Amino acid sequence: QVQLVESGGGSVQPGGSLRLSCAASVSIMTIWRMGWYRQAPGKERDEVATITTGLRTNYSDSVKGRFTISRDNAKNTVYLQMGSLKPEDTAVYYCNGRRLGGTDYWGKGTLVTVSS
Protein backbone atom coordinates (compact mmCIF):
# COMPACT_ATOMS: atom_id res chain seq x y z
CA GLN A 1 0.00 0.00 0.00
CA VAL A 2 1.28 3.45 -0.91
CA GLN A 3 1.06 6.21 1.67
CA LEU A 4 1.40 9.85 0.72
CA VAL A 5 1.90 12.53 3.35
CA GLU A 6 1.61 16.21 2.52
CA SER A 7 3.21 19.06 4.44
CA GLY A 8 3.94 22.74 4.03
CA GLY A 9 0.48 24.22 4.00
CA GLY A 10 -0.41 27.31 5.98
CA SER A 11 -1.59 30.88 5.78
CA VAL A 12 0.03 33.42 3.51
CA GLN A 13 -0.76 36.88 2.23
CA PRO A 14 -1.63 37.52 -1.41
CA GLY A 15 1.50 37.65 -3.49
CA GLY A 16 3.34 35.33 -1.14
CA SER A 17 4.90 31.92 -1.65
CA LEU A 18 4.65 28.46 -0.15
CA ARG A 19 6.26 25.12 -0.90
CA LEU A 20 4.27 21.96 -0.42
CA SER A 21 5.92 18.58 0.00
CA CYS A 22 4.56 15.11 -0.52
CA ALA A 23 6.52 12.22 0.94
CA ALA A 24 5.77 8.74 -0.38
CA SER A 25 6.20 5.46 1.51
CA VAL A 26 7.56 3.76 -1.61
CA SER A 27 9.99 4.66 -4.34
CA ILE A 28 8.26 7.23 -6.51
CA MET A 29 10.08 5.73 -9.47
CA THR A 30 7.47 2.95 -9.21
CA ILE A 31 4.66 5.47 -9.59
CA TRP A 32 4.16 6.65 -13.15
CA ARG A 33 2.74 10.03 -12.34
CA MET A 34 2.73 12.19 -9.21
CA GLY A 35 0.57 15.23 -8.90
CA TRP A 36 -1.18 17.86 -6.86
CA TYR A 37 -4.89 18.49 -6.77
CA ARG A 38 -6.88 21.03 -4.79
CA GLN A 39 -10.38 21.38 -3.50
CA ALA A 40 -11.87 24.68 -2.44
CA PRO A 41 -14.94 24.80 -0.16
CA GLY A 42 -18.06 23.82 -2.08
CA LYS A 43 -16.13 22.93 -5.22
CA GLU A 44 -14.87 19.80 -6.90
CA ARG A 45 -11.32 18.55 -6.61
CA ASP A 46 -9.29 19.88 -9.53
CA GLU A 47 -5.93 18.93 -10.94
CA VAL A 48 -3.24 21.53 -10.33
CA ALA A 49 0.01 20.05 -11.60
CA THR A 50 1.45 16.65 -12.48
CA ILE A 51 4.86 15.19 -13.21
CA THR A 52 5.71 11.79 -14.66
CA THR A 53 8.71 9.56 -14.11
CA GLY A 54 9.95 10.94 -17.41
CA LEU A 55 9.73 14.46 -15.94
CA ARG A 56 6.88 15.49 -18.20
CA THR A 57 4.90 18.19 -16.42
CA ASN A 58 1.42 19.55 -16.85
CA TYR A 59 -0.21 22.54 -15.20
CA SER A 60 -3.72 23.88 -14.99
CA ASP A 61 -4.17 27.20 -16.74
CA SER A 62 -4.95 28.88 -13.44
CA VAL A 63 -1.48 28.20 -12.01
CA LYS A 64 0.71 28.19 -15.10
CA GLY A 65 3.67 30.48 -14.62
CA ARG A 66 3.14 30.72 -10.86
CA PHE A 67 3.50 27.14 -9.61
CA THR A 68 6.27 24.63 -10.25
CA ILE A 69 6.10 20.90 -9.61
CA SER A 70 9.27 18.89 -9.08
CA ARG A 71 10.35 15.53 -7.73
CA ASP A 72 13.32 14.24 -5.78
CA ASN A 73 13.52 10.53 -6.49
CA ALA A 74 16.22 9.97 -3.88
CA LYS A 75 13.94 11.36 -1.19
CA ASN A 76 10.72 9.89 -2.65
CA THR A 77 9.26 13.36 -2.41
CA VAL A 78 7.32 15.61 -4.76
CA TYR A 79 7.16 19.35 -4.31
CA LEU A 80 4.85 22.12 -5.38
CA GLN A 81 6.45 25.55 -5.28
CA MET A 82 3.69 28.12 -5.28
CA GLY A 83 4.31 31.78 -5.97
CA SER A 84 2.28 34.95 -6.55
CA LEU A 85 -0.46 33.38 -4.50
CA LYS A 86 -4.00 34.67 -4.86
CA PRO A 87 -7.02 34.34 -2.58
CA GLU A 88 -8.56 31.99 -5.15
CA ASP A 89 -5.68 29.57 -4.53
CA THR A 90 -7.15 28.91 -1.09
CA ALA A 91 -7.97 25.21 -0.88
CA VAL A 92 -7.00 21.89 0.57
CA TYR A 93 -4.14 20.56 -1.55
CA TYR A 94 -3.91 16.81 -2.08
CA CYS A 95 -1.00 14.75 -3.29
CA ASN A 96 -1.81 12.05 -5.82
CA GLY A 97 0.12 9.12 -7.16
CA ARG A 98 -1.07 7.18 -10.18
CA ARG A 99 0.35 3.91 -11.42
CA LEU A 100 0.12 2.76 -15.01
CA GLY A 101 -3.21 0.95 -15.18
CA GLY A 102 -4.97 3.68 -13.28
CA THR A 103 -4.58 2.88 -9.59
CA ASP A 104 -4.72 6.13 -7.64
CA TYR A 105 -3.30 6.91 -4.22
CA TRP A 106 -4.15 10.01 -2.21
CA GLY A 107 -2.78 11.88 0.73
CA LYS A 108 -4.99 13.40 3.40
CA GLY A 109 -4.40 16.95 2.24
CA THR A 110 -2.88 20.14 3.54
CA LEU A 111 -4.71 23.46 3.83
CA VAL A 112 -3.46 26.55 2.06
CA THR A 113 -5.11 29.84 2.95
CA VAL A 114 -4.33 33.01 1.04
CA SER A 115 -5.72 36.06 2.76
CA SER A 116 -4.76 39.54 3.82
mmCIF file of N, CA, C and O in Angstrom, residues 2-41:
data_model
loop_
_atom_site.group_PDB
_atom_site.id
_atom_site.type_symbol
_atom_site.label_atom_id
_atom_site.label_comp_id
_atom_site.label_asym_id
_atom_site.label_seq_id
_atom_site.Cartn_x
_atom_site.Cartn_y
_atom_site.Cartn_z
ATOM 1 N N VAL A 2 0.520 2.212 -0.805
ATOM 2 C CA VAL A 2 1.278 3.449 -0.911
ATOM 3 C C VAL A 2 0.673 4.492 0.016
ATOM 4 O O VAL A 2 -0.541 4.727 0.001
ATOM 5 N N GLN A 3 1.516 5.104 0.826
ATOM 6 C CA GLN A 3 1.062 6.209 1.668
ATOM 7 C C GLN A 3 1.723 7.501 1.195
ATOM 8 O O GLN A 3 2.935 7.517 0.924
ATOM 9 N N LEU A 4 0.925 8.538 1.125
ATOM 10 C CA LEU A 4 1.399 9.853 0.717
ATOM 11 C C LEU A 4 1.082 10.836 1.839
ATOM 12 O O LEU A 4 -0.057 10.894 2.316
ATOM 13 N N VAL A 5 2.085 11.594 2.251
ATOM 14 C CA VAL A 5 1.902 12.534 3.354
ATOM 15 C C VAL A 5 2.318 13.923 2.896
ATOM 16 O O VAL A 5 3.489 14.157 2.568
ATOM 17 N N GLU A 6 1.340 14.833 2.912
ATOM 18 C CA GLU A 6 1.610 16.210 2.516
ATOM 19 C C GLU A 6 2.058 17.044 3.713
ATOM 20 O O GLU A 6 1.677 16.760 4.856
ATOM 21 N N SER A 7 2.816 18.087 3.420
ATOM 22 C CA SER A 7 3.209 19.058 4.442
ATOM 23 C C SER A 7 3.488 20.380 3.752
ATOM 24 O O SER A 7 3.627 20.435 2.522
ATOM 25 N N GLY A 8 3.560 21.438 4.569
ATOM 26 C CA GLY A 8 3.940 22.739 4.027
ATOM 27 C C GLY A 8 2.804 23.719 3.857
ATOM 28 O O GLY A 8 3.038 24.874 3.478
ATOM 29 N N GLY A 9 1.587 23.295 4.121
ATOM 30 C CA GLY A 9 0.475 24.220 4.005
ATOM 31 C C GLY A 9 0.504 25.261 5.110
ATOM 32 O O GLY A 9 1.283 25.168 6.061
ATOM 33 N N GLY A 10 -0.346 26.263 4.967
ATOM 34 C CA GLY A 10 -0.412 27.307 5.980
ATOM 35 C C GLY A 10 -1.119 28.526 5.440
ATOM 36 O O GLY A 10 -1.762 28.476 4.396
ATOM 37 N N SER A 11 -0.965 29.617 6.173
ATOM 38 C CA SER A 11 -1.587 30.881 5.782
ATOM 39 C C SER A 11 -0.533 31.818 5.216
ATOM 40 O O SER A 11 0.569 31.920 5.755
ATOM 41 N N VAL A 12 -0.899 32.512 4.168
ATOM 42 C CA VAL A 12 0.032 33.424 3.512
ATOM 43 C C VAL A 12 -0.753 34.585 2.928
ATOM 44 O O VAL A 12 -1.935 34.438 2.591
ATOM 45 N N GLN A 13 -0.114 35.715 2.819
ATOM 46 C CA GLN A 13 -0.765 36.882 2.233
ATOM 47 C C GLN A 13 -0.737 36.802 0.708
ATOM 48 O O GLN A 13 0.143 36.140 0.129
ATOM 49 N N PRO A 14 -1.662 37.486 0.065
ATOM 50 C CA PRO A 14 -1.634 37.521 -1.413
ATOM 51 C C PRO A 14 -0.277 38.006 -1.920
ATOM 52 O O PRO A 14 0.314 38.929 -1.362
ATOM 53 N N GLY A 15 0.187 37.334 -2.960
ATOM 54 C CA GLY A 15 1.503 37.651 -3.491
ATOM 55 C C GLY A 15 2.621 36.840 -2.887
ATOM 56 O O GLY A 15 3.759 36.864 -3.381
ATOM 57 N N GLY A 16 2.318 36.115 -1.827
ATOM 58 C CA GLY A 16 3.335 35.332 -1.138
ATOM 59 C C GLY A 16 3.604 33.992 -1.786
ATOM 60 O O GLY A 16 3.040 33.663 -2.837
ATOM 61 N N SER A 17 4.483 33.219 -1.123
ATOM 62 C CA SER A 17 4.898 31.924 -1.650
ATOM 63 C C SER A 17 4.806 30.860 -0.570
ATOM 64 O O SER A 17 4.899 31.152 0.626
ATOM 65 N N LEU A 18 4.620 29.633 -1.018
ATOM 66 C CA LEU A 18 4.652 28.460 -0.149
ATOM 67 C C LEU A 18 5.212 27.299 -0.950
ATOM 68 O O LEU A 18 5.047 27.252 -2.173
ATOM 69 N N ARG A 19 5.830 26.361 -0.249
ATOM 70 C CA ARG A 19 6.260 25.125 -0.900
ATOM 71 C C ARG A 19 5.618 23.948 -0.181
ATOM 72 O O ARG A 19 5.819 23.761 1.016
ATOM 73 N N LEU A 20 4.876 23.180 -0.942
ATOM 74 C CA LEU A 20 4.271 21.962 -0.420
ATOM 75 C C LEU A 20 5.177 20.778 -0.730
ATOM 76 O O LEU A 20 5.826 20.741 -1.771
ATOM 77 N N SER A 21 5.165 19.819 0.190
ATOM 78 C CA SER A 21 5.923 18.583 -0.003
ATOM 79 C C SER A 21 4.992 17.397 0.127
ATOM 80 O O SER A 21 4.025 17.435 0.897
ATOM 81 N N CYS A 22 5.308 16.353 -0.607
ATOM 82 C CA CYS A 22 4.556 15.108 -0.523
ATOM 83 C C CYS A 22 5.560 13.969 -0.432
ATOM 84 O O CYS A 22 6.294 13.706 -1.395
ATOM 85 N N ALA A 23 5.598 13.322 0.725
ATOM 86 C CA ALA A 23 6.518 12.220 0.942
ATOM 87 C C ALA A 23 5.787 10.900 0.733
ATOM 88 O O ALA A 23 4.713 10.673 1.304
ATOM 89 N N ALA A 24 6.379 10.033 -0.082
ATOM 90 C CA ALA A 24 5.774 8.736 -0.380
ATOM 91 C C ALA A 24 6.453 7.630 0.419
ATOM 92 O O ALA A 24 7.642 7.719 0.725
ATOM 93 N N SER A 25 5.677 6.586 0.721
ATOM 94 C CA SER A 25 6.201 5.460 1.511
ATOM 95 C C SER A 25 6.918 4.436 0.631
ATOM 96 O O SER A 25 7.480 3.478 1.159
ATOM 97 N N VAL A 26 6.883 4.647 -0.679
ATOM 98 C CA VAL A 26 7.559 3.756 -1.614
ATOM 99 C C VAL A 26 8.400 4.603 -2.565
ATOM 100 O O VAL A 26 8.273 5.837 -2.584
ATOM 101 N N SER A 27 9.227 3.936 -3.330
ATOM 102 C CA SER A 27 9.989 4.659 -4.340
ATOM 103 C C SER A 27 9.047 5.282 -5.359
ATOM 104 O O SER A 27 8.222 4.590 -5.960
ATOM 105 N N ILE A 28 9.166 6.588 -5.555
ATOM 106 C CA ILE A 28 8.261 7.231 -6.509
ATOM 107 C C ILE A 28 8.630 6.872 -7.958
ATOM 108 O O ILE A 28 7.872 7.176 -8.876
ATOM 109 N N MET A 29 9.749 6.210 -8.126
ATOM 110 C CA MET A 29 10.083 5.730 -9.465
ATOM 111 C C MET A 29 9.160 4.575 -9.869
ATOM 112 O O MET A 29 9.111 4.200 -11.040
ATOM 113 N N THR A 30 8.430 4.006 -8.907
ATOM 114 C CA THR A 30 7.469 2.945 -9.210
ATOM 115 C C THR A 30 6.078 3.510 -9.487
ATOM 116 O O THR A 30 5.146 2.759 -9.773
ATOM 117 N N ILE A 31 5.944 4.812 -9.366
ATOM 118 C CA ILE A 31 4.660 5.473 -9.592
ATOM 119 C C ILE A 31 4.786 6.328 -10.842
ATOM 120 O O ILE A 31 5.571 7.278 -10.875
ATOM 121 N N TRP A 32 3.996 5.996 -11.846
ATOM 122 C CA TRP A 32 4.156 6.646 -13.148
ATOM 123 C C TRP A 32 4.008 8.157 -13.079
ATOM 124 O O TRP A 32 4.823 8.890 -13.628
ATOM 125 N N ARG A 33 2.990 8.605 -12.364
ATOM 126 C CA ARG A 33 2.738 10.031 -12.336
ATOM 127 C C ARG A 33 2.396 10.494 -10.933
ATOM 128 O O ARG A 33 1.560 9.887 -10.260
ATOM 129 N N MET A 34 3.039 11.554 -10.487
ATOM 130 C CA MET A 34 2.726 12.190 -9.210
ATOM 131 C C MET A 34 2.100 13.543 -9.500
ATOM 132 O O MET A 34 2.438 14.195 -10.504
ATOM 133 N N GLY A 35 1.210 13.961 -8.622
ATOM 134 C CA GLY A 35 0.565 15.231 -8.903
ATOM 135 C C GLY A 35 -0.042 15.876 -7.681
ATOM 136 O O GLY A 35 -0.074 15.291 -6.589
ATOM 137 N N TRP A 36 -0.478 17.086 -7.884
ATOM 138 C CA TRP A 36 -1.177 17.859 -6.860
ATOM 139 C C TRP A 36 -2.547 18.239 -7.381
ATOM 140 O O TRP A 36 -2.695 18.670 -8.533
ATOM 141 N N TYR A 37 -3.520 18.086 -6.502
ATOM 142 C CA TYR A 37 -4.889 18.495 -6.768
ATOM 143 C C TYR A 37 -5.310 19.426 -5.645
ATOM 144 O O TYR A 37 -4.687 19.450 -4.587
ATOM 145 N N ARG A 38 -6.366 20.172 -5.865
ATOM 146 C CA ARG A 38 -6.877 21.028 -4.793
ATOM 147 C C ARG A 38 -8.398 21.065 -4.826
ATOM 148 O O ARG A 38 -9.015 20.880 -5.873
ATOM 149 N N GLN A 39 -8.934 21.310 -3.639
ATOM 150 C CA GLN A 39 -10.379 21.384 -3.499
ATOM 151 C C GLN A 39 -10.733 22.559 -2.607
ATOM 152 O O GLN A 39 -10.376 22.569 -1.422
ATOM 153 N N ALA A 40 -11.404 23.527 -3.191
ATOM 154 C CA ALA A 40 -11.875 24.679 -2.436
ATOM 155 C C ALA A 40 -13.239 24.358 -1.841
ATOM 156 O O ALA A 40 -13.945 23.468 -2.340
ATOM 157 N N PRO A 41 -13.637 25.064 -0.794
ATOM 158 C CA PRO A 41 -14.941 24.797 -0.163
ATOM 159 C C PRO A 41 -16.079 24.868 -1.170
ATOM 160 O O PRO A 41 -16.192 25.836 -1.933
#
